[in-house]
């Protein structure tokens, strides 16, 4: 399968075109959601987040696409799990302290340290 470089596929493409600040604003305002970028007029939510001109530019760039915007909190939780584990707490205690399941604690503790799905190695 050949990648079409004219069609933006990820937040990396958005960052390369508009800068990391735009991506961080997307994550802050729309993290954990799929955002639709209309072909014509930008949504009120996009205009509120970026202003009329930048929202129009984003919609032109991502015309008609849906883009999943990660919230980016997993890295922070993983660091909290690691910090609590270093103090000698067990996974059950860590889960209770962070308000997450033991299974999620296990997943975060076992995840390789340098995973960053926002910027894949292409």
PDB file of C-alpha atoms in Angstrom:
ATOM      1  CA  UNK A   1       0.000   0.000   0.000  1.00  0.00           C
ATOM      2  CA  UNK A   2       1.411   3.366  -1.040  1.00  0.00           C
ATOM      3  CA  UNK A   3       0.896   6.313   1.264  1.00  0.00           C
ATOM      4  CA  UNK A   4      -0.612   9.410  -0.317  1.00  0.00           C
ATOM      5  CA  UNK A   5       1.409  12.292   1.106  1.00  0.00           C
ATOM      6  CA  UNK A   6      -1.158  14.847  -0.039  1.00  0.00           C
ATOM      7  CA  UNK A   7      -3.727  13.551   2.463  1.00  0.00           C
ATOM      8  CA  UNK A   8      -2.938  14.319   6.113  1.00  0.00           C
ATOM      9  CA  UNK A   9      -3.266  11.184   8.228  1.00  0.00           C
ATOM     10  CA  UNK A  10      -2.224  12.109  11.729  1.00  0.00           C
ATOM     11  CA  UNK A  11      -1.424  14.778  14.229  1.00  0.00           C
ATOM     12  CA  UNK A  12       2.166  14.584  12.978  1.00  0.00           C
ATOM     13  CA  UNK A  13       0.982  16.036   9.677  1.00  0.00           C
ATOM     14  CA  UNK A  14      -0.891  18.769  11.535  1.00  0.00           C
ATOM     15  CA  UNK A  15       2.200  19.548  13.652  1.00  0.00           C
ATOM     16  CA  UNK A  16       4.442  19.694  10.592  1.00  0.00           C
ATOM     17  CA  UNK A  17       2.071  22.106   8.871  1.00  0.00           C
ATOM     18  CA  UNK A  18       0.753  24.283  11.716  1.00  0.00           C
ATOM     19  CA  UNK A  19       3.189  23.716  14.566  1.00  0.00           C
ATOM     20  CA  UNK A  20       3.105  21.817  17.827  1.00  0.00           C
ATOM     21  CA  UNK A  21       1.026  24.534  19.511  1.00  0.00           C
ATOM     22  CA  UNK A  22      -1.952  23.704  17.311  1.00  0.00           C
ATOM     23  CA  UNK A  23      -1.634  19.996  18.158  1.00  0.00           C
ATOM     24  CA  UNK A  24      -1.415  20.760  21.872  1.00  0.00           C
ATOM     25  CA  UNK A  25      -4.519  22.950  21.628  1.00  0.00           C
ATOM     26  CA  UNK A  26      -6.329  20.128  19.833  1.00  0.00           C
ATOM     27  CA  UNK A  27      -5.312  17.729  22.612  1.00  0.00           C
ATOM     28  CA  UNK A  28      -6.358  20.151  25.323  1.00  0.00           C
ATOM     29  CA  UNK A  29      -9.729  20.998  23.772  1.00  0.00           C
ATOM     30  CA  UNK A  30     -10.659  17.715  22.061  1.00  0.00           C
ATOM     31  CA  UNK A  31      -8.509  15.013  23.691  1.00  0.00           C
ATOM     32  CA  UNK A  32     -10.031  11.544  23.564  1.00  0.00           C
ATOM     33  CA  UNK A  33     -12.458  12.488  20.798  1.00  0.00           C
ATOM     34  CA  UNK A  34     -12.760  12.097  17.053  1.00  0.00           C
ATOM     35  CA  UNK A  35     -12.942  15.541  15.531  1.00  0.00           C
ATOM     36  CA  UNK A  36     -14.600  16.094  12.185  1.00  0.00           C
ATOM     37  CA  UNK A  37     -13.171  18.849  10.006  1.00  0.00           C
ATOM     38  CA  UNK A  38     -15.982  20.064   7.721  1.00  0.00           C
ATOM     39  CA  UNK A  39     -15.297  20.781   4.077  1.00  0.00           C
ATOM     40  CA  UNK A  40     -16.920  24.189   4.243  1.00  0.00           C
ATOM     41  CA  UNK A  41     -17.558  26.176   7.391  1.00  0.00           C
ATOM     42  CA  UNK A  42     -15.627  25.291  10.597  1.00  0.00           C
ATOM     43  CA  UNK A  43     -17.659  24.175  13.591  1.00  0.00           C
ATOM     44  CA  UNK A  44     -18.277  26.596  16.437  1.00  0.00           C
ATOM     45  CA  UNK A  45     -16.064  24.461  18.698  1.00  0.00           C
ATOM     46  CA  UNK A  46     -13.112  24.747  16.291  1.00  0.00           C
ATOM     47  CA  UNK A  47     -13.624  28.503  15.926  1.00  0.00           C
ATOM     48  CA  UNK A  48     -13.761  28.871  19.704  1.00  0.00           C
ATOM     49  CA  UNK A  49     -10.539  26.868  20.137  1.00  0.00           C
ATOM     50  CA  UNK A  50      -8.502  28.442  17.320  1.00  0.00           C
ATOM     51  CA  UNK A  51     -10.209  31.563  16.050  1.00  0.00           C
ATOM     52  CA  UNK A  52     -11.948  31.926  12.697  1.00  0.00           C
ATOM     53  CA  UNK A  53      -8.887  32.063  10.435  1.00  0.00           C
ATOM     54  CA  UNK A  54      -6.916  29.179  11.980  1.00  0.00           C
ATOM     55  CA  UNK A  55     -10.073  27.018  12.195  1.00  0.00           C
ATOM     56  CA  UNK A  56     -10.756  27.691   8.503  1.00  0.00           C
ATOM     57  CA  UNK A  57      -7.147  26.763   7.637  1.00  0.00           C
ATOM     58  CA  UNK A  58      -7.379  23.521   9.627  1.00  0.00           C
ATOM     59  CA  UNK A  59     -10.662  22.597   7.942  1.00  0.00           C
ATOM     60  CA  UNK A  60      -9.148  23.286   4.540  1.00  0.00           C
ATOM     61  CA  UNK A  61      -6.098  21.137   5.374  1.00  0.00           C
ATOM     62  CA  UNK A  62      -8.120  18.276   6.903  1.00  0.00           C
ATOM     63  CA  UNK A  63     -11.121  18.765   4.610  1.00  0.00           C
ATOM     64  CA  UNK A  64     -13.867  16.274   5.370  1.00  0.00           C
ATOM     65  CA  UNK A  65     -11.699  14.055   7.560  1.00  0.00           C
ATOM     66  CA  UNK A  66     -12.213  12.680  11.039  1.00  0.00           C
ATOM     67  CA  UNK A  67      -9.140  12.679  13.201  1.00  0.00           C
ATOM     68  CA  UNK A  68      -8.794  10.958  16.558  1.00  0.00           C
ATOM     69  CA  UNK A  69      -7.157  13.325  19.015  1.00  0.00           C
ATOM     70  CA  UNK A  70      -5.415  11.547  21.897  1.00  0.00           C
ATOM     71  CA  UNK A  71      -5.673  13.086  25.339  1.00  0.00           C
ATOM     72  CA  UNK A  72      -2.042  12.313  26.214  1.00  0.00           C
ATOM     73  CA  UNK A  73      -2.713  11.401  29.843  1.00  0.00           C
ATOM     74  CA  UNK A  74      -1.372   7.833  29.698  1.00  0.00           C
ATOM     75  CA  UNK A  75       2.229   9.004  29.998  1.00  0.00           C
ATOM     76  CA  UNK A  76       1.434  10.945  33.149  1.00  0.00           C
ATOM     77  CA  UNK A  77      -0.377   7.988  34.734  1.00  0.00           C
ATOM     78  CA  UNK A  78       2.502   5.690  33.821  1.00  0.00           C
ATOM     79  CA  UNK A  79       4.916   8.012  35.634  1.00  0.00           C
ATOM     80  CA  UNK A  80       2.621   8.093  38.666  1.00  0.00           C
ATOM     81  CA  UNK A  81       2.427   4.278  38.689  1.00  0.00           C
ATOM     82  CA  UNK A  82       6.205   4.071  38.426  1.00  0.00           C
ATOM     83  CA  UNK A  83       6.723   6.608  41.217  1.00  0.00           C
ATOM     84  CA  UNK A  84       4.334   4.801  43.575  1.00  0.00           C
ATOM     85  CA  UNK A  85       5.866   1.407  42.742  1.00  0.00           C
ATOM     86  CA  UNK A  86       9.304   2.775  43.646  1.00  0.00           C
ATOM     87  CA  UNK A  87       7.977   3.629  47.120  1.00  0.00           C
ATOM     88  CA  UNK A  88       7.186  -0.061  47.621  1.00  0.00           C
ATOM     89  CA  UNK A  89       3.434   0.051  47.083  1.00  0.00           C
ATOM     90  CA  UNK A  90       1.716  -2.944  45.551  1.00  0.00           C
ATOM     91  CA  UNK A  91      -0.436  -2.784  42.434  1.00  0.00           C
ATOM     92  CA  UNK A  92      -3.690  -2.991  44.392  1.00  0.00           C
ATOM     93  CA  UNK A  93      -2.639  -0.036  46.549  1.00  0.00           C
ATOM     94  CA  UNK A  94      -1.473   1.919  43.485  1.00  0.00           C
ATOM     95  CA  UNK A  95      -4.789   1.264  41.726  1.00  0.00           C
ATOM     96  CA  UNK A  96      -6.734   2.503  44.745  1.00  0.00           C
ATOM     97  CA  UNK A  97      -4.546   5.599  45.090  1.00  0.00           C
ATOM     98  CA  UNK A  98      -4.924   6.565  41.418  1.00  0.00           C
ATOM     99  CA  UNK A  99      -8.552   5.527  40.985  1.00  0.00           C
ATOM    100  CA  UNK A 100      -7.801   3.060  38.193  1.00  0.00           C
ATOM    101  CA  UNK A 101      -8.049  -0.716  37.880  1.00  0.00           C
ATOM    102  CA  UNK A 102      -5.279  -3.102  38.847  1.00  0.00           C
ATOM    103  CA  UNK A 103      -5.319  -4.324  35.265  1.00  0.00           C
ATOM    104  CA  UNK A 104      -4.612  -0.796  34.042  1.00  0.00           C
ATOM    105  CA  UNK A 105      -1.816  -0.445  36.603  1.00  0.00           C
ATOM    106  CA  UNK A 106      -0.309  -3.667  35.241  1.00  0.00           C
ATOM    107  CA  UNK A 107      -0.596  -2.437  31.636  1.00  0.00           C
ATOM    108  CA  UNK A 108       1.034   0.884  32.475  1.00  0.00           C
ATOM    109  CA  UNK A 109       3.793  -0.744  34.518  1.00  0.00           C
ATOM    110  CA  UNK A 110       4.604  -3.193  31.724  1.00  0.00           C
ATOM    111  CA  UNK A 111       4.526  -0.698  28.851  1.00  0.00           C
ATOM    112  CA  UNK A 112       7.922   0.037  27.285  1.00  0.00           C
ATOM    113  CA  UNK A 113       9.141   3.432  28.526  1.00  0.00           C
ATOM    114  CA  UNK A 114       9.643   5.231  25.214  1.00  0.00           C
ATOM    115  CA  UNK A 115       6.286   4.535  23.569  1.00  0.00           C
ATOM    116  CA  UNK A 116       4.766   7.684  22.176  1.00  0.00           C
ATOM    117  CA  UNK A 117       1.848   6.840  19.874  1.00  0.00           C
ATOM    118  CA  UNK A 118       1.256  10.478  18.953  1.00  0.00           C
ATOM    119  CA  UNK A 119       4.472  10.512  16.892  1.00  0.00           C
ATOM    120  CA  UNK A 120       4.950   7.032  15.388  1.00  0.00           C
ATOM    121  CA  UNK A 121       8.202   6.016  13.722  1.00  0.00           C
ATOM    122  CA  UNK A 122       7.354   6.198  10.021  1.00  0.00           C
TER     123      UNK A 122
END
